[in-house]
Amino acid sequence: MTYCVGMRLDAGLVFLSDSRTNAGVDQVGTFRKMSVFEMPGERMMVMMTSGNLSISQSIRQLVSEHVDADGHSLWNAPNMYEAARILGDAVRQVHARDAESLAAFGIEFNVSIIFGGQIKGERCRLFQIYSAGNFIESHDENTYFQIGEAKYGKPIIDRVVTPATRLDDAAKCALISMDSTLRSNVSVGLPLDLLVYETDRLAVTHFVTIDERNQYFQMIRNTWGDQLKRVFEGLDNPVWNAAPETTGNVLHSASGGGKPVRVAAPAGIAPAPSTAPLQTLAQQFSNSQQ
């Protein structure tokens, strides 16, 4: 499996991917899922993939060489929308070639792609491309995309990231999101690839591969966990059966609150007889000596 997240901000773009793939419980592989298409000073584009690895690799190879009927390729597309369309066409070509053969072996054609970047003359743009080759674009109402095991790392991004978020803060948030996923799902694993792109640089601004020895990521893992525990412990416990005049932290009041749905026992069923408490070995030994 995998987890990848891409963010589009006023200040630029942030991409983060893990590198774990699973072919079985005893076959854990490591393959990098982020690919960079860069012509410094003219364009910088990033593709991250999840799903069937053979499909992803075929798409990457095809899109790096593909030229459409209009003579456009990823390397000369006039804008990011056209670049995303070319990538979608590559997905369809791989589907047309491989989907039927895969289905014969019970394998679903499964791939998801986050694709983003900037071409000279336009703003940064971010897309999510589906298995059918269709895609959607990120806007201010939805500043990020996730693929793979997205649910564990989503809450922190929803609470923190807006278009105005600074790049370093967004990178920090992406790493916290990844750490939450790593802790909850064994199918996501190190090393990680983190790429940060500053608007109008038209070249990779910062890139790092993160393994278990990375000092900053270890600080994130330890500090975030400790801070969460402190926040949790700082929250007051709920008040049950609160008197009417109670106003703070009332979870349940004495005058209301509803009742559980109780299932009645069938007629003729008697309550189970009470059993004597279990004796400890010491008690049994003491009784035997009397």
mmCIF file of C-alpha atoms in Angstrom:
data_model
loop_
_atom_site.group_PDB
_atom_site.id
_atom_site.type_symbol
_atom_site.label_atom_id
_atom_site.label_comp_id
_atom_site.label_asym_id
_atom_site.label_seq_id
_atom_site.Cartn_x
_atom_site.Cartn_y
_atom_site.Cartn_z
ATOM 1 C CA MET A 1 0.000 0.000 0.000
ATOM 2 C CA THR A 2 1.107 3.619 0.194
ATOM 3 C CA TYR A 3 0.385 7.101 1.455
ATOM 4 C CA CYS A 4 1.070 10.257 -0.545
ATOM 5 C CA VAL A 5 -0.065 13.829 0.036
ATOM 6 C CA GLY A 6 0.290 16.914 -2.147
ATOM 7 C CA MET A 7 -0.552 20.470 -1.060
ATOM 8 C CA ARG A 8 -1.101 23.594 -3.189
ATOM 9 C CA LEU A 9 -0.484 26.824 -1.285
ATOM 10 C CA ASP A 10 -0.121 30.482 -2.143
ATOM 11 C CA ALA A 11 3.607 30.109 -1.495
ATOM 12 C CA GLY A 12 4.110 26.956 -3.561
ATOM 13 C CA LEU A 13 3.703 23.189 -3.387
ATOM 14 C CA VAL A 14 4.522 20.399 -0.928
ATOM 15 C CA PHE A 15 4.746 16.711 -1.880
ATOM 16 C CA LEU A 16 5.347 13.777 0.473
ATOM 17 C CA SER A 17 5.343 10.050 -0.303
ATOM 18 C CA ASP A 18 6.279 6.841 1.480
ATOM 19 C CA SER A 19 8.036 3.953 -0.260
ATOM 20 C CA ARG A 20 6.468 0.705 0.950
ATOM 21 C CA THR A 21 4.849 -1.863 -1.309
ATOM 22 C CA ASN A 22 3.464 -5.214 -0.225
ATOM 23 C CA ALA A 23 3.314 -8.367 -2.290
ATOM 24 C CA GLY A 24 2.379 -10.477 0.762
ATOM 25 C CA VAL A 25 2.894 -10.697 4.498
ATOM 26 C CA ASP A 26 6.430 -11.989 4.013
ATOM 27 C CA GLN A 27 7.319 -9.902 0.945
ATOM 28 C CA VAL A 28 7.694 -6.235 1.812
ATOM 29 C CA GLY A 29 9.282 -4.105 -0.890
ATOM 30 C CA THR A 30 10.596 -0.572 -1.099
ATOM 31 C CA PHE A 31 9.934 1.440 -4.256
ATOM 32 C CA ARG A 32 10.032 5.211 -4.550
ATOM 33 C CA LYS A 33 6.678 6.627 -5.646
ATOM 34 C CA MET A 34 7.638 10.213 -6.428
ATOM 35 C CA SER A 35 8.957 11.199 -9.859
ATOM 36 C CA VAL A 36 10.145 14.687 -10.849
ATOM 37 C CA PHE A 37 9.949 16.103 -14.378
ATOM 38 C CA GLU A 38 12.106 19.218 -14.390
ATOM 39 C CA MET A 39 13.460 21.700 -16.938
ATOM 40 C CA PRO A 40 15.017 24.363 -14.682
ATOM 41 C CA GLY A 41 13.800 27.839 -15.491
ATOM 42 C CA GLU A 42 10.937 26.547 -17.636
ATOM 43 C CA ARG A 43 8.910 23.910 -15.755
ATOM 44 C CA MET A 44 8.893 21.700 -12.670
ATOM 45 C CA MET A 45 6.353 18.883 -12.283
ATOM 46 C CA VAL A 46 5.940 16.101 -9.726
ATOM 47 C CA MET A 47 4.035 12.815 -10.018
ATOM 48 C CA MET A 48 3.220 10.538 -7.050
ATOM 49 C CA THR A 49 1.466 7.204 -7.505
ATOM 50 C CA SER A 50 -0.384 4.562 -5.523
ATOM 51 C CA GLY A 51 -1.943 1.279 -6.559
ATOM 52 C CA ASN A 52 -0.512 -1.496 -8.715
ATOM 53 C CA LEU A 53 3.231 -0.888 -9.022
ATOM 54 C CA SER A 54 3.575 -2.364 -12.510
ATOM 55 C CA ILE A 55 0.833 -0.040 -13.779
ATOM 56 C CA SER A 56 2.456 2.982 -12.118
ATOM 57 C CA GLN A 57 5.864 2.234 -13.598
ATOM 58 C CA SER A 58 4.388 1.703 -17.061
ATOM 59 C CA ILE A 59 2.594 5.052 -16.871
ATOM 60 C CA ARG A 60 5.753 6.845 -15.760
ATOM 61 C CA GLN A 61 7.781 5.360 -18.604
ATOM 62 C CA LEU A 62 5.098 6.094 -21.173
ATOM 63 C CA VAL A 63 4.430 9.664 -20.098
ATOM 64 C CA SER A 64 8.148 10.516 -20.128
ATOM 65 C CA GLU A 65 8.242 9.650 -23.853
ATOM 66 C CA HIS A 66 4.663 10.239 -25.020
ATOM 67 C CA VAL A 67 3.872 12.806 -27.735
ATOM 68 C CA ASP A 68 0.200 13.332 -28.604
ATOM 69 C CA ALA A 69 -1.347 14.038 -32.002
ATOM 70 C CA ASP A 70 -0.810 17.782 -31.527
ATOM 71 C CA GLY A 71 2.888 17.281 -30.847
ATOM 72 C CA HIS A 72 2.495 17.961 -27.134
ATOM 73 C CA SER A 73 4.393 16.035 -24.491
ATOM 74 C CA LEU A 74 4.964 16.519 -20.809
ATOM 75 C CA TRP A 75 8.109 18.430 -21.743
ATOM 76 C CA ASN A 76 6.451 21.033 -23.985
ATOM 77 C CA ALA A 77 2.808 21.162 -22.803
ATOM 78 C CA PRO A 78 1.731 24.832 -22.770
ATOM 79 C CA ASN A 79 0.136 24.613 -19.322
ATOM 80 C CA MET A 80 -0.394 22.255 -16.398
ATOM 81 C CA TYR A 81 -3.908 21.347 -17.509
ATOM 82 C CA GLU A 82 -2.543 20.011 -20.807
ATOM 83 C CA ALA A 83 0.223 18.197 -18.911
ATOM 84 C CA ALA A 84 -2.416 16.531 -16.687
ATOM 85 C CA ARG A 85 -4.423 15.584 -19.799
ATOM 86 C CA ILE A 86 -1.333 13.952 -21.332
ATOM 87 C CA LEU A 87 -0.801 11.994 -18.125
ATOM 88 C CA GLY A 88 -4.461 10.930 -18.169
ATOM 89 C CA ASP A 89 -4.043 9.747 -21.768
ATOM 90 C CA ALA A 90 -1.047 7.659 -20.678
ATOM 91 C CA VAL A 91 -3.207 6.016 -18.000
ATOM 92 C CA ARG A 92 -5.784 5.113 -20.671
ATOM 93 C CA GLN A 93 -3.118 3.682 -22.962
ATOM 94 C CA VAL A 94 -1.793 1.408 -20.240
ATOM 95 C CA HIS A 95 -5.369 0.392 -19.405
ATOM 96 C CA ALA A 96 -6.083 -0.461 -23.047
ATOM 97 C CA ARG A 97 -2.944 -2.582 -23.209
ATOM 98 C CA ASP A 98 -2.997 -4.344 -19.817
ATOM 99 C CA ALA A 99 -6.437 -4.221 -18.172
ATOM 100 C CA GLU A 100 -7.905 -7.256 -19.936
ATOM 101 C CA SER A 101 -4.846 -9.412 -19.240
ATOM 102 C CA LEU A 102 -4.793 -8.356 -15.583
ATOM 103 C CA ALA A 103 -8.499 -9.101 -15.206
ATOM 104 C CA ALA A 104 -7.920 -12.618 -16.526
ATOM 105 C CA PHE A 105 -5.726 -13.191 -13.488
ATOM 106 C CA GLY A 106 -8.164 -11.540 -11.087
ATOM 107 C CA ILE A 107 -6.112 -8.327 -10.783
ATOM 108 C CA GLU A 108 -7.928 -4.996 -10.822
ATOM 109 C CA PHE A 109 -6.565 -2.095 -12.868
ATOM 110 C CA ASN A 110 -5.844 0.157 -9.896
ATOM 111 C CA VAL A 111 -3.824 3.358 -9.928
ATOM 112 C CA SER A 112 -4.174 6.819 -8.381
ATOM 113 C CA ILE A 113 -1.919 9.764 -9.148
ATOM 114 C CA ILE A 114 -1.193 13.148 -7.608
ATOM 115 C CA PHE A 115 0.327 15.440 -10.218
ATOM 116 C CA GLY A 116 1.351 19.041 -9.730
ATOM 117 C CA GLY A 117 3.862 21.702 -10.547
ATOM 118 C CA GLN A 118 4.353 24.943 -12.415
ATOM 119 C CA ILE A 119 5.007 25.833 -16.034
ATOM 120 C CA LYS A 120 6.474 29.242 -16.801
ATOM 121 C CA GLY A 121 3.760 31.815 -17.366
ATOM 122 C CA GLU A 122 1.105 30.335 -15.068
ATOM 123 C CA ARG A 123 0.538 29.660 -11.369
ATOM 124 C CA CYS A 124 1.206 26.458 -9.444
ATOM 125 C CA ARG A 125 -1.458 23.807 -10.037
ATOM 126 C CA LEU A 126 -2.289 20.440 -8.480
ATOM 127 C CA PHE A 127 -4.355 17.533 -9.862
ATOM 128 C CA GLN A 128 -5.582 14.111 -8.808
ATOM 129 C CA ILE A 129 -5.816 11.580 -11.648
ATOM 130 C CA TYR A 130 -7.933 8.446 -11.416
ATOM 131 C CA SER A 131 -7.748 4.964 -12.929
ATOM 132 C CA ALA A 132 -9.970 6.039 -15.847
ATOM 133 C CA GLY A 133 -7.548 8.835 -16.777
ATOM 134 C CA ASN A 134 -9.963 11.585 -15.693
ATOM 135 C CA PHE A 135 -8.825 14.145 -13.155
ATOM 136 C CA ILE A 136 -9.813 16.972 -10.842
ATOM 137 C CA GLU A 137 -7.907 20.109 -9.840
ATOM 138 C CA SER A 138 -7.229 21.550 -6.415
ATOM 139 C CA HIS A 139 -8.753 24.943 -5.572
ATOM 140 C CA ASP A 140 -8.761 27.153 -2.487
ATOM 141 C CA GLU A 141 -11.656 25.191 -0.986
ATOM 142 C CA ASN A 142 -9.602 21.991 -1.217
ATOM 143 C CA THR A 143 -5.905 22.774 -1.008
ATOM 144 C CA TYR A 144 -4.591 19.210 -0.913
ATOM 145 C CA PHE A 145 -4.974 15.694 -2.289
ATOM 146 C CA GLN A 146 -4.197 12.331 -0.674
ATOM 147 C CA ILE A 147 -3.886 8.877 -2.222
ATOM 148 C CA GLY A 148 -3.438 5.496 -0.589
ATOM 149 C CA GLU A 149 -4.028 5.156 3.167
ATOM 150 C CA ALA A 150 -5.445 8.641 3.523
ATOM 151 C CA LYS A 151 -7.731 8.404 6.558
ATOM 152 C CA TYR A 152 -5.138 8.389 9.330
ATOM 153 C CA GLY A 153 -3.364 11.562 8.259
ATOM 154 C CA LYS A 154 -6.361 13.598 7.129
ATOM 155 C CA PRO A 155 -7.561 15.216 10.408
ATOM 156 C CA ILE A 156 -4.380 17.201 11.083
ATOM 157 C CA ILE A 157 -4.305 18.601 7.530
ATOM 158 C CA ASP A 158 -7.977 19.618 7.713
ATOM 159 C CA ARG A 159 -7.328 21.509 10.947
ATOM 160 C CA VAL A 160 -4.095 23.229 9.955
ATOM 161 C CA VAL A 161 -3.590 23.806 6.229
ATOM 162 C CA THR A 162 -5.096 26.731 4.305
ATOM 163 C CA PRO A 163 -3.916 28.442 1.112
ATOM 164 C CA ALA A 164 -2.097 31.007 3.297
ATOM 165 C CA THR A 165 -0.081 28.364 5.198
ATOM 166 C CA ARG A 166 3.684 28.840 4.906
ATOM 167 C CA LEU A 167 5.689 26.164 3.097
ATOM 168 C CA ASP A 168 7.672 25.102 6.172
ATOM 169 C CA ASP A 169 4.477 24.819 8.224
ATOM 170 C CA ALA A 170 2.837 22.782 5.471
ATOM 171 C CA ALA A 171 5.863 20.479 5.268
ATOM 172 C CA LYS A 172 5.741 20.015 9.046
ATOM 173 C CA CYS A 173 2.023 19.248 8.860
ATOM 174 C CA ALA A 174 2.586 16.731 6.053
ATOM 175 C CA LEU A 175 5.214 14.938 8.155
ATOM 176 C CA ILE A 176 2.865 14.792 11.157
ATOM 177 C CA SER A 177 0.182 13.419 8.843
ATOM 178 C CA MET A 178 2.613 10.759 7.618
ATOM 179 C CA ASP A 179 3.708 9.884 11.160
ATOM 180 C CA SER A 180 0.067 9.320 12.165
ATOM 181 C CA THR A 181 -0.303 6.988 9.189
ATOM 182 C CA LEU A 182 2.925 5.114 9.913
ATOM 183 C CA ARG A 183 1.810 4.475 13.491
ATOM 184 C CA SER A 184 -1.596 3.121 12.463
ATOM 185 C CA ASN A 185 -0.912 1.170 9.273
ATOM 186 C CA VAL A 186 1.915 -1.288 8.680
ATOM 187 C CA SER A 187 1.447 -1.099 4.903
ATOM 188 C CA VAL A 188 2.995 2.391 4.890
ATOM 189 C CA GLY A 189 6.702 2.674 5.612
ATOM 190 C CA LEU A 190 9.988 4.538 5.479
ATOM 191 C CA PRO A 191 11.918 5.945 3.739
ATOM 192 C CA LEU A 192 9.936 9.038 2.756
ATOM 193 C CA ASP A 193 10.472 11.498 -0.082
ATOM 194 C CA LEU A 194 9.679 15.138 0.756
ATOM 195 C CA LEU A 195 9.757 17.839 -1.934
ATOM 196 C CA VAL A 196 9.024 21.514 -1.296
ATOM 197 C CA TYR A 197 8.617 23.901 -4.238
ATOM 198 C CA GLU A 198 8.528 27.685 -3.954
ATOM 199 C CA THR A 199 6.310 29.531 -6.447
ATOM 200 C CA ASP A 200 8.099 30.832 -9.571
ATOM 201 C CA ARG A 201 11.386 29.074 -8.843
ATOM 202 C CA LEU A 202 10.762 26.664 -11.747
ATOM 203 C CA ALA A 203 13.147 24.162 -10.161
ATOM 204 C CA VAL A 204 13.039 21.987 -7.069
ATOM 205 C CA THR A 205 13.489 24.225 -4.020
ATOM 206 C CA HIS A 206 14.091 21.582 -1.321
ATOM 207 C CA PHE A 207 14.193 17.795 -1.436
ATOM 208 C CA VAL A 208 15.093 15.184 1.170
ATOM 209 C CA THR A 209 14.789 11.426 1.563
ATOM 210 C CA ILE A 210 13.871 10.652 5.180
ATOM 211 C CA ASP A 211 14.784 7.387 6.912
ATOM 212 C CA GLU A 212 14.619 6.259 10.535
ATOM 213 C CA ARG A 213 17.839 8.163 11.325
ATOM 214 C CA ASN A 214 16.534 11.565 10.216
ATOM 215 C CA GLN A 215 16.839 13.871 13.227
ATOM 216 C CA TYR A 216 13.954 16.194 12.394
ATOM 217 C CA PHE A 217 11.483 13.382 11.706
ATOM 218 C CA GLN A 218 12.448 11.655 14.951
ATOM 219 C CA MET A 219 11.785 14.927 16.772
ATOM 220 C CA ILE A 220 8.358 15.134 15.078
ATOM 221 C CA ARG A 221 7.503 11.564 16.103
ATOM 222 C CA ASN A 222 8.483 12.009 19.740
ATOM 223 C CA THR A 223 7.303 15.573 20.324
ATOM 224 C CA TRP A 224 3.950 15.220 18.593
ATOM 225 C CA GLY A 225 3.078 12.141 20.620
ATOM 226 C CA ASP A 226 4.075 13.833 23.891
ATOM 227 C CA GLN A 227 2.145 17.001 23.056
ATOM 228 C CA LEU A 228 -0.978 15.029 22.165
ATOM 229 C CA LYS A 229 -0.830 13.275 25.543
ATOM 230 C CA ARG A 230 -0.498 16.608 27.336
ATOM 231 C CA VAL A 231 -3.486 18.065 25.483
ATOM 232 C CA PHE A 232 -5.521 14.938 26.219
ATOM 233 C CA GLU A 233 -4.643 15.005 29.903
ATOM 234 C CA GLY A 234 -5.494 18.729 30.046
ATOM 235 C CA LEU A 235 -9.085 18.140 28.974
ATOM 236 C CA ASP A 236 -11.584 17.871 31.839
ATOM 237 C CA ASN A 237 -13.447 14.619 32.359
ATOM 238 C CA PRO A 238 -17.192 14.611 31.566
ATOM 239 C CA VAL A 239 -19.788 15.214 34.259
ATOM 240 C CA TRP A 240 -22.476 12.496 34.577
ATOM 241 C CA ASN A 241 -25.885 12.914 36.226
ATOM 242 C CA ALA A 242 -25.289 16.633 36.523
ATOM 243 C CA ALA A 243 -27.625 18.722 38.628
ATOM 244 C CA PRO A 244 -29.720 21.294 36.714
ATOM 245 C CA GLU A 245 -27.563 24.192 37.939
ATOM 246 C CA THR A 246 -24.338 22.585 36.655
ATOM 247 C CA THR A 247 -23.038 24.409 33.575
ATOM 248 C CA GLY A 248 -19.544 23.052 32.945
ATOM 249 C CA ASN A 249 -18.538 19.875 31.064
ATOM 250 C CA VAL A 250 -22.001 18.332 31.276
ATOM 251 C CA LEU A 251 -22.172 15.133 29.272
ATOM 252 C CA HIS A 252 -25.336 13.829 30.926
ATOM 253 C CA SER A 253 -27.859 15.627 33.127
ATOM 254 C CA ALA A 254 -29.926 14.065 35.866
ATOM 255 C CA SER A 255 -33.134 15.300 34.212
ATOM 256 C CA GLY A 256 -32.618 13.769 30.770
ATOM 257 C CA GLY A 257 -30.202 12.151 28.401
ATOM 258 C CA GLY A 258 -32.055 9.276 26.736
ATOM 259 C CA LYS A 259 -31.942 5.546 27.302
ATOM 260 C CA PRO A 260 -30.182 2.661 25.561
ATOM 261 C CA VAL A 261 -32.078 0.316 23.276
ATOM 262 C CA ARG A 262 -32.504 -2.776 25.436
ATOM 263 C CA VAL A 263 -33.316 -6.183 23.975
ATOM 264 C CA ALA A 264 -35.730 -8.202 26.100
ATOM 265 C CA ALA A 265 -34.755 -11.763 27.032
ATOM 266 C CA PRO A 266 -37.029 -14.505 25.615
ATOM 267 C CA ALA A 267 -39.843 -15.694 27.869
ATOM 268 C CA GLY A 268 -38.856 -18.518 30.189
ATOM 269 C CA ILE A 269 -35.195 -17.572 30.387
ATOM 270 C CA ALA A 270 -34.142 -17.417 34.025
ATOM 271 C CA PRO A 271 -31.246 -15.274 35.217
ATOM 272 C CA ALA A 272 -27.968 -17.156 35.408
ATOM 273 C CA PRO A 273 -27.195 -18.352 38.915
ATOM 274 C CA SER A 274 -24.582 -16.376 40.744
ATOM 275 C CA THR A 275 -21.256 -18.136 41.045
ATOM 276 C CA ALA A 276 -18.921 -18.193 43.996
ATOM 277 C CA PRO A 277 -15.892 -15.948 43.619
ATOM 278 C CA LEU A 278 -12.818 -17.687 42.345
ATOM 279 C CA GLN A 279 -10.228 -18.567 44.970
ATOM 280 C CA THR A 280 -6.587 -17.815 44.560
ATOM 281 C CA LEU A 281 -4.085 -20.639 44.762
ATOM 282 C CA ALA A 282 -2.991 -19.314 48.171
ATOM 283 C CA GLN A 283 -6.561 -19.452 49.478
ATOM 284 C CA GLN A 284 -7.021 -22.980 48.142
ATOM 285 C CA PHE A 285 -3.808 -24.085 49.809
ATOM 286 C CA SER A 286 -4.858 -22.448 53.116
ATOM 287 C CA ASN A 287 -8.255 -24.201 53.012
ATOM 288 C CA SER A 288 -6.628 -27.572 52.359
ATOM 289 C CA GLN A 289 -4.447 -27.164 55.459
ATOM 290 C CA GLN A 290 -7.433 -26.582 57.770
#
